[in-house]
Coordinates of C-alpha atoms in Angstrom, one line a residue:
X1 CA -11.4 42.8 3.0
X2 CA -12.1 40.3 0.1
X3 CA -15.9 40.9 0.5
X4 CA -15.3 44.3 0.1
X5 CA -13.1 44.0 -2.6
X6 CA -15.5 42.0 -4.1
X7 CA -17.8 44.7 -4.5
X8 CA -17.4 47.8 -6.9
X9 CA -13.6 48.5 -6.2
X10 CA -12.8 45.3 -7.5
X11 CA -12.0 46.1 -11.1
X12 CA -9.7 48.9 -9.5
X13 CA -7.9 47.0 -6.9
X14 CA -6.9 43.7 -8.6
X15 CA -3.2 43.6 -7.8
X16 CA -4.3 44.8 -4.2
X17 CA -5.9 41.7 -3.5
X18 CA -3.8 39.4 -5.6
X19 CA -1.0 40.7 -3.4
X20 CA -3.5 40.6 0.1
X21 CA -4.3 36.8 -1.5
X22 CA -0.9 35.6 -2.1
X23 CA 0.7 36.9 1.4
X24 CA -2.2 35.0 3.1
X25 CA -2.2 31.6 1.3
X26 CA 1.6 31.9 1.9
X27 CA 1.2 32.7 5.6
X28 CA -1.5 30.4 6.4
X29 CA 0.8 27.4 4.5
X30 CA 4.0 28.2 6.6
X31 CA 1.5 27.8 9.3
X32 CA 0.2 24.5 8.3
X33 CA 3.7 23.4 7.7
X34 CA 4.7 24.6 11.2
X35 CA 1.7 22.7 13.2
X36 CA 1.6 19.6 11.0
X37 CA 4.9 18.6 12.3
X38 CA 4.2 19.4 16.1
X39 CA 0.4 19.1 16.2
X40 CA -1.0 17.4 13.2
X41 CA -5.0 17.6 14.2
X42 CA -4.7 21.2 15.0
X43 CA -3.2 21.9 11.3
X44 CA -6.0 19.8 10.0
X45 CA -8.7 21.2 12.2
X46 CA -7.9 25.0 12.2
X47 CA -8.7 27.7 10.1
X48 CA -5.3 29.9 10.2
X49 CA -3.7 26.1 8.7
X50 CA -5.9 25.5 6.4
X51 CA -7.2 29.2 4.9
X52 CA -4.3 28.8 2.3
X53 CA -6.1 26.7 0.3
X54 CA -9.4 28.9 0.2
X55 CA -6.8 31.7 -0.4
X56 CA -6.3 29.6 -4.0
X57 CA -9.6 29.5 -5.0
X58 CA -10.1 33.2 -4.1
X59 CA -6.8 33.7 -6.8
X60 CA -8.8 31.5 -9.2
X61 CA -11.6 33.4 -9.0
X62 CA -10.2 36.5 -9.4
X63 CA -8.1 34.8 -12.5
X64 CA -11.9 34.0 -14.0
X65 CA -13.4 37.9 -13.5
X66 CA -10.3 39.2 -15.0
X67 CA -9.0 37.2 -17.8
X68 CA -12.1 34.7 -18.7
X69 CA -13.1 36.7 -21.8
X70 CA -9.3 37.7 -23.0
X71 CA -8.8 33.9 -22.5
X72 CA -12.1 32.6 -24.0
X73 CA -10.8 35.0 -27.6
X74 CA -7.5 33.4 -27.5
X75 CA -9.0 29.5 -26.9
X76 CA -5.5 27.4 -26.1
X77 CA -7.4 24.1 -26.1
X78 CA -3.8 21.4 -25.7
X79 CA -2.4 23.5 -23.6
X80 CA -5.9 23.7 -21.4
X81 CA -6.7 19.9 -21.9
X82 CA -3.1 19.2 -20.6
X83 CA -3.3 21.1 -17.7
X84 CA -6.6 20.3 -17.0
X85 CA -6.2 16.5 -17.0
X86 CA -2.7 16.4 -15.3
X87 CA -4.7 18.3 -12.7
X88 CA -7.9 15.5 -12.2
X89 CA -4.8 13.0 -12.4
X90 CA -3.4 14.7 -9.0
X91 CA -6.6 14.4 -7.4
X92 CA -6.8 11.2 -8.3
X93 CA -3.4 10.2 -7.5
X94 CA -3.4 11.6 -4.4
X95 CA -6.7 10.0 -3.9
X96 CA -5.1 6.7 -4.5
X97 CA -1.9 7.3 -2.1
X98 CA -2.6 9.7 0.7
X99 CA -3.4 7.4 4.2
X100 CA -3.7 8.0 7.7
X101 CA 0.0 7.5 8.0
X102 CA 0.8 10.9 5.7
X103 CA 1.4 13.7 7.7
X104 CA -1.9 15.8 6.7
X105 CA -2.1 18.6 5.8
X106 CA 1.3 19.6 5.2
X107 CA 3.1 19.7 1.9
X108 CA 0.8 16.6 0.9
X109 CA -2.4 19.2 0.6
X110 CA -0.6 20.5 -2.0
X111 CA -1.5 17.9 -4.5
X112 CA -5.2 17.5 -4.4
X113 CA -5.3 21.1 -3.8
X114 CA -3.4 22.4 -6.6
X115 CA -5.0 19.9 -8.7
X116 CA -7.9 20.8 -8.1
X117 CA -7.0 24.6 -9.3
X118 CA -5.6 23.3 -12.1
X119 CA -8.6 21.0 -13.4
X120 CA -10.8 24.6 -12.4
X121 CA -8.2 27.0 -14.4
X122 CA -8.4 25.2 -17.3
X123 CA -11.9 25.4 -18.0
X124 CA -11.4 29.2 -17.3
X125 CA -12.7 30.9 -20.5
X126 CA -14.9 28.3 -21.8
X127 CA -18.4 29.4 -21.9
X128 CA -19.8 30.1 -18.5
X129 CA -16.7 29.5 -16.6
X130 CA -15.3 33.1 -15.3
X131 CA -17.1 35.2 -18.4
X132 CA -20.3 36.0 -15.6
X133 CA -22.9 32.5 -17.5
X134 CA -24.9 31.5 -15.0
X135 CA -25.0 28.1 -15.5
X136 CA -21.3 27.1 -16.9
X137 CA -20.9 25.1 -20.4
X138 CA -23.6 23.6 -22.3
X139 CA -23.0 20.1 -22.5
X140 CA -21.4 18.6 -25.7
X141 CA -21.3 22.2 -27.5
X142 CA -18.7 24.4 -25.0
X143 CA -16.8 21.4 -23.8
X144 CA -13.1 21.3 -25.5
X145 CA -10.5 18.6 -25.3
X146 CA -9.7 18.8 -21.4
X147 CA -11.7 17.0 -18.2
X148 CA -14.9 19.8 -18.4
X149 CA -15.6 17.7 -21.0
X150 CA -16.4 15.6 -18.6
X151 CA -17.4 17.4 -15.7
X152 CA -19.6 19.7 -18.1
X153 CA -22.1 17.0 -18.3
X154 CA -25.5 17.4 -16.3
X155 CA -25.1 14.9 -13.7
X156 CA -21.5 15.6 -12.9
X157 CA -22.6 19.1 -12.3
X158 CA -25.9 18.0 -10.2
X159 CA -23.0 16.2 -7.7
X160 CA -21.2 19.5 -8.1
X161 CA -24.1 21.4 -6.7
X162 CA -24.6 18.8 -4.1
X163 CA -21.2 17.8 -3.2
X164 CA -20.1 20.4 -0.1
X165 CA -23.5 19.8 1.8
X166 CA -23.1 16.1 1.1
X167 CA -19.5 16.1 2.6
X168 CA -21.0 18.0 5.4
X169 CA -23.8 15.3 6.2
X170 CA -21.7 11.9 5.3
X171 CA -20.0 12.0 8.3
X172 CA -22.1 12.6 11.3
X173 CA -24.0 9.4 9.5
X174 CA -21.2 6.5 9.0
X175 CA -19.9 8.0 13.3
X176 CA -24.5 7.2 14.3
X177 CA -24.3 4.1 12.4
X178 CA -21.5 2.8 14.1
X179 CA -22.4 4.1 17.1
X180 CA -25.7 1.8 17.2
X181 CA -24.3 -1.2 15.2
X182 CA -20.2 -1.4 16.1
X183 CA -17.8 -1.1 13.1
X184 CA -18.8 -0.9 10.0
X185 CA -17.4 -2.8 7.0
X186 CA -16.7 -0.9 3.4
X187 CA -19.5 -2.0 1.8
X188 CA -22.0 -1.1 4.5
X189 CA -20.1 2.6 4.9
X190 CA -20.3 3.3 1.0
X191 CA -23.9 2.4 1.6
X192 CA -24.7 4.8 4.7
X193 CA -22.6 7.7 2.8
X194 CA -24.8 7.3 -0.7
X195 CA -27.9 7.1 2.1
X196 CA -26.7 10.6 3.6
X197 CA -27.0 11.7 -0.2
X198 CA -31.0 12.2 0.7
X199 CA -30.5 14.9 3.4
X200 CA -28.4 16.7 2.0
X201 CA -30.5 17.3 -1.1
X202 CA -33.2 18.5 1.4
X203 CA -30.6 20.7 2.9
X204 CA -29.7 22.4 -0.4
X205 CA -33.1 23.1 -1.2
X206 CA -35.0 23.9 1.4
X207 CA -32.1 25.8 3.6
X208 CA -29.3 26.4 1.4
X209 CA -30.7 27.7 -1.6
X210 CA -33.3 29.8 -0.3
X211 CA -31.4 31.6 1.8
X212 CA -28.6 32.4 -0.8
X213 CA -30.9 33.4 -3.4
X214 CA -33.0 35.2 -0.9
X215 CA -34.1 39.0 -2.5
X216 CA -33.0 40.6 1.2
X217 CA -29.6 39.0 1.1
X218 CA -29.0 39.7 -2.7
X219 CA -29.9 42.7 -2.2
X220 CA -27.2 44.1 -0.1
X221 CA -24.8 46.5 -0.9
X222 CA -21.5 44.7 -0.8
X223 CA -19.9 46.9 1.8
X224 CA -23.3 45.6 4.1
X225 CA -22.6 42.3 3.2
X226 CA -18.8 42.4 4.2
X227 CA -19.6 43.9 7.7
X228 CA -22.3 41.4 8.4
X229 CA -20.0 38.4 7.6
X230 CA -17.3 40.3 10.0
X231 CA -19.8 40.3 12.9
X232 CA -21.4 36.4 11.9
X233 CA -17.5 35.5 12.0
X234 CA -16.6 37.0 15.2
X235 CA -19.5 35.9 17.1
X236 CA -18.4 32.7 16.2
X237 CA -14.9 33.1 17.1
X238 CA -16.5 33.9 20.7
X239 CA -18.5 31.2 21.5
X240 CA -17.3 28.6 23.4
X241 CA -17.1 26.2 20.7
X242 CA -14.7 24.0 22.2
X243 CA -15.7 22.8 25.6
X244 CA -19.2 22.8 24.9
X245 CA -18.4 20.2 22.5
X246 CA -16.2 18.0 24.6
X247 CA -18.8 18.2 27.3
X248 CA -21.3 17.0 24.7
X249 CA -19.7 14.2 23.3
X250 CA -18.4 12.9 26.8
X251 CA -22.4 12.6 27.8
X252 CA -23.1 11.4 24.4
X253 CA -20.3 9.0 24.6
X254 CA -21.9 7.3 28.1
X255 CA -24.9 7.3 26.8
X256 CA -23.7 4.9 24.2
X257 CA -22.0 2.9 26.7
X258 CA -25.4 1.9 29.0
X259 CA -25.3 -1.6 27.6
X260 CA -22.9 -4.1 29.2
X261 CA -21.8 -6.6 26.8
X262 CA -20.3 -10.2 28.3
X263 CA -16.6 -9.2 28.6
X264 CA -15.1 -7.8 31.3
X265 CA -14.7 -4.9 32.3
X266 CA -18.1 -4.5 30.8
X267 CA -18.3 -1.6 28.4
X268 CA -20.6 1.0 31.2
X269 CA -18.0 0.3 33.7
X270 CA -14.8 0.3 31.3
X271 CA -14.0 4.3 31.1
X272 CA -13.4 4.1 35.1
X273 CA -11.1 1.1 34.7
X274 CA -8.3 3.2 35.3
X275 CA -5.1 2.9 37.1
X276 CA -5.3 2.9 40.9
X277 CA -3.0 5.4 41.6
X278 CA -4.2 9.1 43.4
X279 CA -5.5 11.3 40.4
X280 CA -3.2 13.9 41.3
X281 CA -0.6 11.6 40.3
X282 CA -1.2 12.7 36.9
X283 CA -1.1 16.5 36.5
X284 CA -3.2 18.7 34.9
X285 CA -2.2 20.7 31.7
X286 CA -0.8 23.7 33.8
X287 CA 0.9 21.9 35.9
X288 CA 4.8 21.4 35.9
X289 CA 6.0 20.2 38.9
X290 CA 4.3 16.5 40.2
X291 CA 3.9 16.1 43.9
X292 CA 5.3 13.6 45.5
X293 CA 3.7 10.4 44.2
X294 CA 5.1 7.2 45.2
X295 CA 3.3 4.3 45.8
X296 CA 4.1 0.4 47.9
X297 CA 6.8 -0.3 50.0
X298 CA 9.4 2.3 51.7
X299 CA 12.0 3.9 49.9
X300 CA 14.8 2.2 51.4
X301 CA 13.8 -1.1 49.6
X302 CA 14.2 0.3 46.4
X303 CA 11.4 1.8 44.1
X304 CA 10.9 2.2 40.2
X305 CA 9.5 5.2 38.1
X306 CA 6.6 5.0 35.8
X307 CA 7.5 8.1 33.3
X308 CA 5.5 9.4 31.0
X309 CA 1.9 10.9 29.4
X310 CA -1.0 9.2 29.9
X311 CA -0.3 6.2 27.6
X312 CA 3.0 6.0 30.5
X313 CA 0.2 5.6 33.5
X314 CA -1.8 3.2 32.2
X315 CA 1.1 1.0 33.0
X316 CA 0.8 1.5 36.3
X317 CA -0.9 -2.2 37.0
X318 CA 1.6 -4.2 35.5
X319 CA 4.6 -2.2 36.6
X320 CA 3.3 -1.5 40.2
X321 CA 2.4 -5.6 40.4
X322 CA 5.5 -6.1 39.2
X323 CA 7.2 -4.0 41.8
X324 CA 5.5 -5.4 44.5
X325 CA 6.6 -9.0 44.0
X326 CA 10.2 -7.4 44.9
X327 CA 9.0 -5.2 47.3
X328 CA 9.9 -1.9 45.7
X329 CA 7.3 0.9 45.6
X330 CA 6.8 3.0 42.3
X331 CA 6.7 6.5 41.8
X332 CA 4.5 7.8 39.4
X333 CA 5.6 10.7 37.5
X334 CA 3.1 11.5 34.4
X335 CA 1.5 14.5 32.7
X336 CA -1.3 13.6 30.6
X337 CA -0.9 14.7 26.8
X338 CA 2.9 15.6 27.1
X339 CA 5.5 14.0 24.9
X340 CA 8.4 12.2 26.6
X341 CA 10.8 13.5 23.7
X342 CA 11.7 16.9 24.1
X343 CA 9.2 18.2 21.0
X344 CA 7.0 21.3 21.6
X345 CA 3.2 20.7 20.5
X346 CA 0.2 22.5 20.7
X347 CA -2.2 21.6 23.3
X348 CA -5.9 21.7 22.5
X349 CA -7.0 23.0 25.1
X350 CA -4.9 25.5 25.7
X351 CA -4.8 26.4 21.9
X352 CA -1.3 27.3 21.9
X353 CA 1.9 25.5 22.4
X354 CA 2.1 23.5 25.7
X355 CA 5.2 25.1 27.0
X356 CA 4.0 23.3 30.8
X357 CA 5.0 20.5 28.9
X358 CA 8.4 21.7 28.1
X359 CA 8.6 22.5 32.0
X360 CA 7.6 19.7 33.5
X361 CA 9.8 17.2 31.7
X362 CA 12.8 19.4 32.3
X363 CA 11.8 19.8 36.1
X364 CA 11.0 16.0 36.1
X365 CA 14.7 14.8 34.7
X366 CA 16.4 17.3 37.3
X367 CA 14.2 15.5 40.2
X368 CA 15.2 12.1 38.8
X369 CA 19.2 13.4 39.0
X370 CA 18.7 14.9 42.6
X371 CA 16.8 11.6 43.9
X372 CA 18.3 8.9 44.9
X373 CA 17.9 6.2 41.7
X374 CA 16.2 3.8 41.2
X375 CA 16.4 -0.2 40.4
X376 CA 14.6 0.8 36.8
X377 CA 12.9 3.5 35.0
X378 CA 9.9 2.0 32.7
X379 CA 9.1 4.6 30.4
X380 CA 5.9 4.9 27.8
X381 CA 4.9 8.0 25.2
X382 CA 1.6 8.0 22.8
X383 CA 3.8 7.7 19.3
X384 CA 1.0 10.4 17.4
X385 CA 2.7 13.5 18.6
X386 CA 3.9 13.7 15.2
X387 CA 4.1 12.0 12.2
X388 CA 7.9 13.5 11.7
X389 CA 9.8 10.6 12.8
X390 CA 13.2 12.2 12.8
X391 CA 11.9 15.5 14.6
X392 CA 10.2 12.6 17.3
X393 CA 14.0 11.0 17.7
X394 CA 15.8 14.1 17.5
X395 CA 13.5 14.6 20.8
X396 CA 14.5 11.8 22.3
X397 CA 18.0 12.2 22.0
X398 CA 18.9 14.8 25.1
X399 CA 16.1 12.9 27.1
X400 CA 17.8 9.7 26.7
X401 CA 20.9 11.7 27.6
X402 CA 19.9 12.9 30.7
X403 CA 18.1 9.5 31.7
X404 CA 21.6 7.6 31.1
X405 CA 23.4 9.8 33.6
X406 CA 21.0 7.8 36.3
X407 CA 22.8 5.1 35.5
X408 CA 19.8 2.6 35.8
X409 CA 18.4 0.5 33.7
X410 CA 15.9 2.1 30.9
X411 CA 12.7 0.2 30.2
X412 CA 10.6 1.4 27.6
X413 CA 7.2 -0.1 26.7
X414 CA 6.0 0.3 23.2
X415 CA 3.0 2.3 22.8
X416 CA 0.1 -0.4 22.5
X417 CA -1.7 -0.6 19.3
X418 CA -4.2 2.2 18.5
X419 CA -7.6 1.9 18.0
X420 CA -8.7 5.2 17.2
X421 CA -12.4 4.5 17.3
X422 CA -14.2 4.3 21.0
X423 CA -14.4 0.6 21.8
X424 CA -16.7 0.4 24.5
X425 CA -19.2 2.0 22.4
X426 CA -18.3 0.2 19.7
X427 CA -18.7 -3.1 21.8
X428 CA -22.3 -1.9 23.3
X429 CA -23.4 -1.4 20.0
X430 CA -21.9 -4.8 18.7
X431 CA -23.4 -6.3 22.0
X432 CA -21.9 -10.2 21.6
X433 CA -20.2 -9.7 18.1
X434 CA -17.0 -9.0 19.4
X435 CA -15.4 -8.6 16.3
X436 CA -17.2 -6.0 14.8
X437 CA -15.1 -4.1 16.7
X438 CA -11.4 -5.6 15.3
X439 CA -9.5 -2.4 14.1
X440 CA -7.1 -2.5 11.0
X441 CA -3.5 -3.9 11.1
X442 CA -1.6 -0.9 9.4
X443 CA -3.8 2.0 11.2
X444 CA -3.1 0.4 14.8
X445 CA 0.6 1.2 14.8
X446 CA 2.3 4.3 13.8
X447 CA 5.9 4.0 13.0
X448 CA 8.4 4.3 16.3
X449 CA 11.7 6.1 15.8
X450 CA 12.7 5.2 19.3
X451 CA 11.9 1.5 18.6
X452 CA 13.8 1.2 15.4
X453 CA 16.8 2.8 16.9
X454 CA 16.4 0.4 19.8
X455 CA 16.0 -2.3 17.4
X456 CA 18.6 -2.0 15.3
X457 CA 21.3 -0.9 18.3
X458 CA 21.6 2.3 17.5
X459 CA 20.6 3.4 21.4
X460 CA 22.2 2.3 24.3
X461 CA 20.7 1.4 27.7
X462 CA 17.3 1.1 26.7
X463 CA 15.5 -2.2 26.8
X464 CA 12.6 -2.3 24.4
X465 CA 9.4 -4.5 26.1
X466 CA 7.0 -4.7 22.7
X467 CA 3.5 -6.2 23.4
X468 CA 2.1 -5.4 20.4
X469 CA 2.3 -9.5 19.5
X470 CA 0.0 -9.8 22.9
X471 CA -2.3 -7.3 22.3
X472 CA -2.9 -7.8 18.1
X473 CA -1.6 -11.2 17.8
X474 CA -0.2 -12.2 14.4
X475 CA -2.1 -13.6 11.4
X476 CA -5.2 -11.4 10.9
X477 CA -5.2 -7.9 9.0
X478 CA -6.9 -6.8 12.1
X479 CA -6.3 -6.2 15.3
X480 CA -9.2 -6.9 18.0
X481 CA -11.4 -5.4 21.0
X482 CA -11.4 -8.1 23.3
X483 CA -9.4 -10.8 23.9
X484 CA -10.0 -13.8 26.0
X485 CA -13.1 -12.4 27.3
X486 CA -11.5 -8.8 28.7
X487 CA -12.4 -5.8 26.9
X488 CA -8.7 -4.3 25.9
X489 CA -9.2 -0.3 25.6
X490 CA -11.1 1.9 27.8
X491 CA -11.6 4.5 25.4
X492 CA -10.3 5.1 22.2
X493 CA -6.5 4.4 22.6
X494 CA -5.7 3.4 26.1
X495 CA -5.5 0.2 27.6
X496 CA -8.2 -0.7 30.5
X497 CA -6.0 -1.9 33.9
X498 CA -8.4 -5.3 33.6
X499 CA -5.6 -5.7 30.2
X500 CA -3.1 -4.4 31.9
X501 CA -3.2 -5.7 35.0
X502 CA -3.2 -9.3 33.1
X503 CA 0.0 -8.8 31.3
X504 CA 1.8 -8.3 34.5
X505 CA 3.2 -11.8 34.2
X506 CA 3.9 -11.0 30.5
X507 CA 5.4 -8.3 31.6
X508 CA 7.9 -10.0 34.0
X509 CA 8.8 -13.0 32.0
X510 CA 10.1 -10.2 29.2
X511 CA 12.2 -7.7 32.1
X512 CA 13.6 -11.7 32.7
X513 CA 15.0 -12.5 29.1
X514 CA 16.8 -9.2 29.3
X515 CA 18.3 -10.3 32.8
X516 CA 16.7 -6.9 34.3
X517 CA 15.1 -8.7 37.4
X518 CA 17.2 -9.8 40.4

């Protein structure tokens, strides 16, 4: 509809779109509010979360076609310099401030977004910007008192030109470098993006311009041009986008792993150094019941449960080797990528929200009332569901409800530090410089609601173990890949059972202090 309102109703149907532009940038952010809180990467991934702030420069643009000239007559230049720097200054101060920890896209995208509008609407007027100049404001003569003083200038505009294909080809180019030489430090990253600078100037003029400037495409009436962008888009839409990707990069990935470096488990074998429970012990995404897994000695000795998502399982070794020296068995009930809280997200795969989630922990906490109970319940939970930490413990809250009518003893292990980066390939590509591979302090270690409230006394019956001392010992900024010889992660966040199965003693001597063990 906006390509065709681009074309010769345009001048008619300006309130049309403005009121087509402003319900869709207002329903796409509700949107990205919405799944920032229960599924951050799909609000910063998806189009429907994100086509708000397209949706702003569509309003700008039609702003420039129908005021530029009326705006260029009347001038305004403080006004225009003051909204246009206060407008770089929110780009730049979100530039400064915004980290991994901010829950993305959310209300935070307002910032550099509307910034950016502003530092765009104030040049509105000035010679080339929205009065139809090909070329924008002549350096030096058109520039006023605001930033396109600045960005006016030839080589600012030369990065402008540049800029979007660059951002395209920057990061497949810093994830290949560190796929063949481990992690990268900043210096050597600034250097790889400036290097990616190269292709993406051959991109922009031997693909991008000649196709945009192309006679047959210019040529097209825009009602053409509107349906053939309809069709391109829902071919797109069609293809199966998604698991062709995660097919690729799980080959990609073992390709990257072939060379064994000297830790153990070495980095080919470490993706399969899983815990040895049945795989149907953890259930699939449509799943919501788990069978019967329990593993060890009889149930009449006793048994503890391993609850939990994935991050839960990879427990198993150290809670299962803990169970055996008292000869109880251990029942396994996990769903990989659930949330223990009670929190709805959006499952990936599924691309909607992952109400066997909501099913399964419900039917798992009425199977833990109905059995009889156990001598402990060691729970675990990824903490990135979300980075709302008072939606995340207003989950917990009936969960921990329904787990105290057991009347056992809670356990709950601390998620372990997060790499977020694939270590085994990391370590291949290191091969014996182990730490190349160290991961950032602050990044490792989202903030726990549930292990503040434990903390500070605020929940009763739960025993918090924390390993994060263990596993990124104090001192360094960083946290590292190996320790003692045994590669630590399998993957990109979980632990390998090698780690695991070593901290069983760990482990033990904690469930001691808190006088959990008989």
């Amino acid at each position: 509809m906006s390509t065709w309102l681009g074309g010769r109703r345009w001048r008619r149907s300006t309130a049309l779109a403005g009121g087509a532009l402003a319900l869709g940038i207002v329903a796409s952010f509700l949107v990205s509010l919405h799944y920032t809180t229960v599924e951050q990467p799909w609000a910063y991934l998806s189009s429907p979360a994100r086509s708000w702030q397209f949706g702003v420069g569509a309003v700008l643009a039609l702003l420039g076609w129908t005021t530029g000239s009326r705006v260029a007559r009347r001038d305004w230049p403080v006004p225009r310099a003051l909204v246009g720097w206060s407008g770089l200054a929110a780009i730049g101060w979100a530039t400064l401030t915004l980290t991994e920890r901010t829950p993305y896209p959310g209300t935070a995208a307002l910032i550099p977004t509307l910034g950016a509008a502003a530092t765009i609407a104030a040049g509105i007027g000035t010679a080339g910007v929205g009065t139809g100049a090909r070329y924008g404001p002549r350096p030096g003569l058109d520039a006023g008192l605001g930033p396109d003083r600045v960005l006016s200038t030839r080589p600012m505009r030369a990065v402008g030109r540049l800029s979007f294909t660059w951002y395209l080809w920057h990061w497949p180019a810093v994830v290949l470098a560190e796929a063949g030489y481990g992690s990268l430090g900043w210096p050597v990253k600034l250097a790889v993006v400036l290097g990616a600078g190269l292709p993406a100037w051959l991109t922009l003029r031997l693909v991008e311009r000649p196709i945009r400037l192309s006679p047959a495409l210019l040529g097209l009436p825009a009602h053409r041009l509107a349906v053939h962008s309809l069709v391109i888009g829902a071919v797109a839409m069609c293809l199966p986008v998604g698991a062709g990707l995660v097919s690729s990069l799980g080959a990609a990935r073992e390709m990257r792993t072939a060379t064994a470096g000297p830790v153990t488990p070495p980095p080919d074998r470490a993706r399969d150094d899983v815990p040895h429970y049945p795989p149907e012990c953890n259930v699939s995404e449509r799943v919501v019941v788990s069978p019967s897994c329990v593993i060890g000695a009889s149930r009449g000795a006793g048994h503890v449960v391993l609850l939990g998502d994935s991050h839960a399982g990879q427990w198993f070794g150290a809670v299962d080797g803990l169970a055996q020296r008292h000869g109880w068995a251990t029942e396994v009930l996990v769903k990989g990528g659930c949330p223990l809280p009670a929190i709805t997200i959006v499952y990936p795969r599924l691309g909607r929200p992952f109400t066997e989630c909501d099913s399964w922990r419900d039917n798992t906490l009425r199977r833990l009332a109905a059995e009889p109970a156990p001598a402990l319940v060691f729970m675990s939970v990824l903490d990135r569901y979300s980075p709302d930490e008072r939606y995340v413990l207003a989950g917990w809250r009936p969960v921990l409800r329904r787990l105290a009518e057991l009347h056992v003893p809670i356990v709950y292990l601390r998620d372990n530090p997060y790499p977020g980066t694939d270590v085994p390939s990391c370590i291949s590509g290191a091969l014996t410089d182990w730490s190349a591979c160290r991961f950032g302090r602050p990044a490792a270690q989202w903030p726990d609601p549930l292990a503040t409230a434990i903390a500070t006394g605020s929940v009763a019956g739960v025993t918090m173990v924390d390993l994060t001392a263990v596993l990124c010992p104090p001192g360094p900024p960083d946290c590292p890949a190996v320790l003692g010889g045994t590669l630590l992660y399998r993957d990109y966040s979980h632990l390998t059972n090698t780690a695991v199965t070593a901290l069983t003693p760990t482990l033990e001597r904690a469930l001691a202090r808190s006088a959990l063990l008989p």
